[in-house]
GROMACS .gro file of C-alpha atoms in nm:
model
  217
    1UNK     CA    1   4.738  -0.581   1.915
    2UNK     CA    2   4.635  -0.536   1.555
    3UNK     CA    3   4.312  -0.463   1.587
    4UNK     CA    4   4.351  -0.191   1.870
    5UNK     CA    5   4.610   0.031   1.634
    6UNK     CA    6   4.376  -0.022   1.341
    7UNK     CA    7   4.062   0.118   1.582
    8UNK     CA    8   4.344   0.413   1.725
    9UNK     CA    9   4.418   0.479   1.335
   10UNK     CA   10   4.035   0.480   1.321
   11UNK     CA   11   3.972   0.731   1.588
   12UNK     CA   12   4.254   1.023   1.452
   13UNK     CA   13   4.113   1.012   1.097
   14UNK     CA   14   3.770   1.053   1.197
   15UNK     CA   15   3.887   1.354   1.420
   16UNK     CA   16   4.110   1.503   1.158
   17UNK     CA   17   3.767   1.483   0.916
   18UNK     CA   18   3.565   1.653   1.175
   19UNK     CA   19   3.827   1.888   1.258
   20UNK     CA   20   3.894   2.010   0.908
   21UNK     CA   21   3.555   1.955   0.745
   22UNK     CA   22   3.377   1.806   0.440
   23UNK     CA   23   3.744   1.905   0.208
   24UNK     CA   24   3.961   1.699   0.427
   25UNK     CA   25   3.954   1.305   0.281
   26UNK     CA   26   4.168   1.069   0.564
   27UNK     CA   27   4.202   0.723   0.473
   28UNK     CA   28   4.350   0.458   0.645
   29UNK     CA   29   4.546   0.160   0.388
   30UNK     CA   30   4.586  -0.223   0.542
   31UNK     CA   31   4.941  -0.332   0.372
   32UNK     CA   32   4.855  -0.709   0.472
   33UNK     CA   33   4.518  -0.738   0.290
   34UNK     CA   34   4.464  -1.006   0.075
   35UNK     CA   35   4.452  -0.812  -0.226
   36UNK     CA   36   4.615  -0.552  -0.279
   37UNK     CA   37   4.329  -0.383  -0.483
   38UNK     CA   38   4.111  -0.315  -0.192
   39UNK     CA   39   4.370  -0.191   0.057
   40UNK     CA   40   4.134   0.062   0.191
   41UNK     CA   41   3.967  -0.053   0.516
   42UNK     CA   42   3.887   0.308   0.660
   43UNK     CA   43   3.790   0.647   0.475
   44UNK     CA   44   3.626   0.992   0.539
   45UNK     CA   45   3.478   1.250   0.306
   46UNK     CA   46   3.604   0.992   0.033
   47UNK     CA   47   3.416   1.244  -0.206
   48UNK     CA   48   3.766   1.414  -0.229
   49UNK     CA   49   3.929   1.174  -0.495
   50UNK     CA   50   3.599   0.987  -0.544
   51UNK     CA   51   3.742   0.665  -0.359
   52UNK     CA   52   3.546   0.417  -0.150
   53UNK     CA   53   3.557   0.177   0.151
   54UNK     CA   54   3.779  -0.123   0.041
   55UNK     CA   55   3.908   0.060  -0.260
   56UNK     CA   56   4.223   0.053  -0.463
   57UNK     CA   57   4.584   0.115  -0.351
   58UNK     CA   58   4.798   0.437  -0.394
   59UNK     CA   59   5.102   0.430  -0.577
   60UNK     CA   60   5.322   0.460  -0.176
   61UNK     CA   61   5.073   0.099  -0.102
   62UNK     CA   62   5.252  -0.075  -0.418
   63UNK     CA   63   5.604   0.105  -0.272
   64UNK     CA   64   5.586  -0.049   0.001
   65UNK     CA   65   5.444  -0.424  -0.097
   66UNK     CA   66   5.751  -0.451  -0.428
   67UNK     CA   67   5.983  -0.322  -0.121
   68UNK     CA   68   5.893  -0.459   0.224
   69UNK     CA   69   6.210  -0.423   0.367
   70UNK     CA   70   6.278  -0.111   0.236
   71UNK     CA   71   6.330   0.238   0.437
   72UNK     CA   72   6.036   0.399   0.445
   73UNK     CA   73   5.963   0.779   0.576
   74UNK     CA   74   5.663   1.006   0.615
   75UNK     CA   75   5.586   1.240   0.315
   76UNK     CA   76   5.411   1.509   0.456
   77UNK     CA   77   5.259   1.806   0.328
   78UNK     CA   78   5.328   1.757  -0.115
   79UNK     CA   79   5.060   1.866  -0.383
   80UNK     CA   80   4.855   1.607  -0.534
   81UNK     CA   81   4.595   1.651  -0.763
   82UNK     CA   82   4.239   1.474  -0.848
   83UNK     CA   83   4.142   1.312  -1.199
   84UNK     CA   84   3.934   1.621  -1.273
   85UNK     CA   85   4.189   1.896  -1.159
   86UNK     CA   86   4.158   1.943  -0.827
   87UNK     CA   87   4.436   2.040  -0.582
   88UNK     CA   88   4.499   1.875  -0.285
   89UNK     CA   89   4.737   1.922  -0.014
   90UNK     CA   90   4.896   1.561   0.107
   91UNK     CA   91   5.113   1.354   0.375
   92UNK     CA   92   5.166   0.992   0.354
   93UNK     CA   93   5.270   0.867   0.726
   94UNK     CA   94   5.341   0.517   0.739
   95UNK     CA   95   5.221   0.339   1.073
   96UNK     CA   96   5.489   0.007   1.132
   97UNK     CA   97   5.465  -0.287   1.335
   98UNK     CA   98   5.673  -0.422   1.632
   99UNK     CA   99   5.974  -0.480   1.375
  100UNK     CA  100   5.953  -0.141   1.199
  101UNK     CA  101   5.785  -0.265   0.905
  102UNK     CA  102   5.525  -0.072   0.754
  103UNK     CA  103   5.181  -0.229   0.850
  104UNK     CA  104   4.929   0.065   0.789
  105UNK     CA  105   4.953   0.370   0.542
  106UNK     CA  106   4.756   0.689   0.703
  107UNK     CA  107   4.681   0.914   0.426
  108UNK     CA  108   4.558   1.296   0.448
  109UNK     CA  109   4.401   1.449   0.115
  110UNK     CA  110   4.295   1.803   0.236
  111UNK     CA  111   4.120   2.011  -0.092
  112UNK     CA  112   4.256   2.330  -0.111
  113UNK     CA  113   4.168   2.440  -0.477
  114UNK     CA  114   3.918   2.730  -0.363
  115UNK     CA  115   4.193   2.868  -0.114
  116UNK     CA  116   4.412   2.883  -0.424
  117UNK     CA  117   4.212   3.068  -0.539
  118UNK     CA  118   4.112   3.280  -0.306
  119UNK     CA  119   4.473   3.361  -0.237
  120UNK     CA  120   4.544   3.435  -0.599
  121UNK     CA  121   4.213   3.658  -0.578
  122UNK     CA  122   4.372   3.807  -0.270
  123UNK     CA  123   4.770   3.837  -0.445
  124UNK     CA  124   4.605   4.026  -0.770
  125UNK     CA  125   4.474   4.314  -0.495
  126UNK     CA  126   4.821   4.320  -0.324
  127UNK     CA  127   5.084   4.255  -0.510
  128UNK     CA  128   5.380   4.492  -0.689
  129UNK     CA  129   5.612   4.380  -0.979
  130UNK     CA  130   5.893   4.193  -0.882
  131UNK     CA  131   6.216   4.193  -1.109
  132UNK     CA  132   6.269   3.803  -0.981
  133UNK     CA  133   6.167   3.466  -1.123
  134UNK     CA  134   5.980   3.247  -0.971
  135UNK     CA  135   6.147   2.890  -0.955
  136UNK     CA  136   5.953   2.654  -1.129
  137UNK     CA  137   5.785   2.371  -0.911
  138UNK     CA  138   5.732   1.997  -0.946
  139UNK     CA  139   5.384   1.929  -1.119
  140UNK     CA  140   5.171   1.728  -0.848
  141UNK     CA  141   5.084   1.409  -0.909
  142UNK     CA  142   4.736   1.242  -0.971
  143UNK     CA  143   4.574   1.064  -0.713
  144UNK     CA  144   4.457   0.756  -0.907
  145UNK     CA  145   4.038   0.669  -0.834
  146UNK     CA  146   4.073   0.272  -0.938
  147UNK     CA  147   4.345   0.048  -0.985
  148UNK     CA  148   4.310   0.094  -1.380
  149UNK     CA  149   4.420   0.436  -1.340
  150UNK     CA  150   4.667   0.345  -1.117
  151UNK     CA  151   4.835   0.125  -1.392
  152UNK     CA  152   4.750   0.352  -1.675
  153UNK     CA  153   4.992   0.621  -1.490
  154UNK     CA  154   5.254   0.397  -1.432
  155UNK     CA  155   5.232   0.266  -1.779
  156UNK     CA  156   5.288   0.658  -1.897
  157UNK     CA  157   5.537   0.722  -1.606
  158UNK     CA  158   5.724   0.461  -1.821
  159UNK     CA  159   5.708   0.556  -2.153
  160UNK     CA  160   5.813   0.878  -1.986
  161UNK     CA  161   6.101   0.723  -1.810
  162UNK     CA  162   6.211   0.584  -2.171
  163UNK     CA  163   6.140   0.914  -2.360
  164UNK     CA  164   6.055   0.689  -2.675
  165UNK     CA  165   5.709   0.678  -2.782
  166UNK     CA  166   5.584   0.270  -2.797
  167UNK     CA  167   5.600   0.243  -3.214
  168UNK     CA  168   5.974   0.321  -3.212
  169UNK     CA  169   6.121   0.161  -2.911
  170UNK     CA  170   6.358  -0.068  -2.919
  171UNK     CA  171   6.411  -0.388  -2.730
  172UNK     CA  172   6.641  -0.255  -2.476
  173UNK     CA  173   6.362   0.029  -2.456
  174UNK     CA  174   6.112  -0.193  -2.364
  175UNK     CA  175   6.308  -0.435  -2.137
  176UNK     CA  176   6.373  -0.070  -1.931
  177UNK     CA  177   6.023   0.006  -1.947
  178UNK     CA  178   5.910  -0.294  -1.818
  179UNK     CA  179   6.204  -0.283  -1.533
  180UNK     CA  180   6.033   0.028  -1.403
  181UNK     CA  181   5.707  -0.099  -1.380
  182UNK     CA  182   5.846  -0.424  -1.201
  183UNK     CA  183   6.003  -0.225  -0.970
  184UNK     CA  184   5.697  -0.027  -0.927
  185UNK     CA  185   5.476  -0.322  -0.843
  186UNK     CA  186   5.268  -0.241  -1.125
  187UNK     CA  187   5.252  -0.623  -1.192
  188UNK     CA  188   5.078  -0.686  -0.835
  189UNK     CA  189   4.782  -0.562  -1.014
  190UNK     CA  190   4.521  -0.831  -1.157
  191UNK     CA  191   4.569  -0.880  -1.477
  192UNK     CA  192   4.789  -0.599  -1.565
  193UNK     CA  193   5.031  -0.850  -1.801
  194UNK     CA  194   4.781  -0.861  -2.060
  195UNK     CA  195   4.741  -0.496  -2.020
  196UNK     CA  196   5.082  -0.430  -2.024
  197UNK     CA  197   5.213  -0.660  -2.334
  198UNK     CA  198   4.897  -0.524  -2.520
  199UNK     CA  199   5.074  -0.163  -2.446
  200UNK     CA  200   5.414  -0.250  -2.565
  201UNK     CA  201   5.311  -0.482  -2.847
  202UNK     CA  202   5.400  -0.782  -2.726
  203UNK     CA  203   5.332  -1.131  -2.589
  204UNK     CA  204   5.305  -1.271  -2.218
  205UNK     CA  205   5.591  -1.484  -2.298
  206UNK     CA  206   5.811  -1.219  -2.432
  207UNK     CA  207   5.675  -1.016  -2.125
  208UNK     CA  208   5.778  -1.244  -1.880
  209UNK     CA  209   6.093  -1.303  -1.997
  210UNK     CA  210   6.161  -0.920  -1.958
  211UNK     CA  211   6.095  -0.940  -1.613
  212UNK     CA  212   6.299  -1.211  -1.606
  213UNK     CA  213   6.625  -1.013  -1.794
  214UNK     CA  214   6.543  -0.752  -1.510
  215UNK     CA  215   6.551  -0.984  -1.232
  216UNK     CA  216   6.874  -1.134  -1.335
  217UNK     CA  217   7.080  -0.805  -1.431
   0.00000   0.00000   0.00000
């Protein structure tokens, strides 16, 4: 049963490749793999975010492993971005087993940095001055190429989360720092306690009793 939805899965992303050309990167994530480090099992025009067969998780594959009962829907059609600038047009759908669980993640990165700019080639020819302003938008988020990334951005999505930098944060700072990436599943990640402690200046054991505080609040 498994194997024929992961060959289906299979089939649509190689059409949606072919159908929208060498821009279009359509990956397919296995959420019961092993490790969760090389989650993908199926990818086209992986040139897109520079990713690879049996490659590192998105941030939505850590979602759903620190949460597997959790309510999960399909984010379609949000701005992403690549390491080196690039714009990319996204949806997330999440593909669930006989108990509504989430078993694959079917991922669409479609490259739409030249239209941008095409179309703002095309708006400087046609457009008038408008007394309105425009409503400022979310910035999109980086699509990570390796699982170091990966942690590296939730490690600043932290610090962000705190709003202290690391040399004056308190305790409690750090205990809510470390909450986040806990809940994150940043610590599914190999070795990303040493990484981590090294980050906040401290030890494993004082890490893990953080986690701990978090677990028990």
């Amino acid at each position: 049963m498994e194997v024929s939805r992961l060959e289906f899965l299979k089939q649509i992303a190689h059409a949606l490749a072919v159908q929208f050309g060498d821009n279009c990167e359509v990956l397919v994530h296995d959420l019961a793999r092993n490790s969760v480090e090389n989650s993908i099992v199926y990818i086209e025009n992986g040139h897109v975010t520079g990713r690879a067969l049996g490659g590192s998780p998105s941030r939505a594959v850590l979602d759903v492993i620190r949460h597997p009962d959790g309510a999960f829907e399909d984010q379609l059609s949000y701005l992403t971005k690549t390491e080196n600038g690039r714009i990319l047009k996204s949806s997330t759908i999440y593909i669930k087993d006989e108990h509504g669980k989430p078993r694959y993640i079917l991922s669409i990165n479609f490259d739409i940095t030249n239209l941008i700019a095409l179309e703002s080639s095309l708006h400087s020819l046609t457009a008038v001055p408008e007394p309105s302003v425009a409503t400022p938008q979310e910035a999109p988020k980086v699509i990570p190429h390796d699982v170091n990334e990966l942690l590296d951005e939730l490690i600043q999505q932290s610090v962000a989360l705190v709003g202290v930098p690391v040399a004056l944060m308190t305790k409690d700072d750090k205990i809510k720092a470390i909450k986040f990436l806990n809940e994150t599943g940043a610590f599914l990640i190999t070795r990303s306690g040493d990484k981590v402690a090294k980050y906040f200046e401290i030890s494993k054991y004082t890490l893990y009793s953080y986690i701990n505080m978090n677990k028990e609040s």
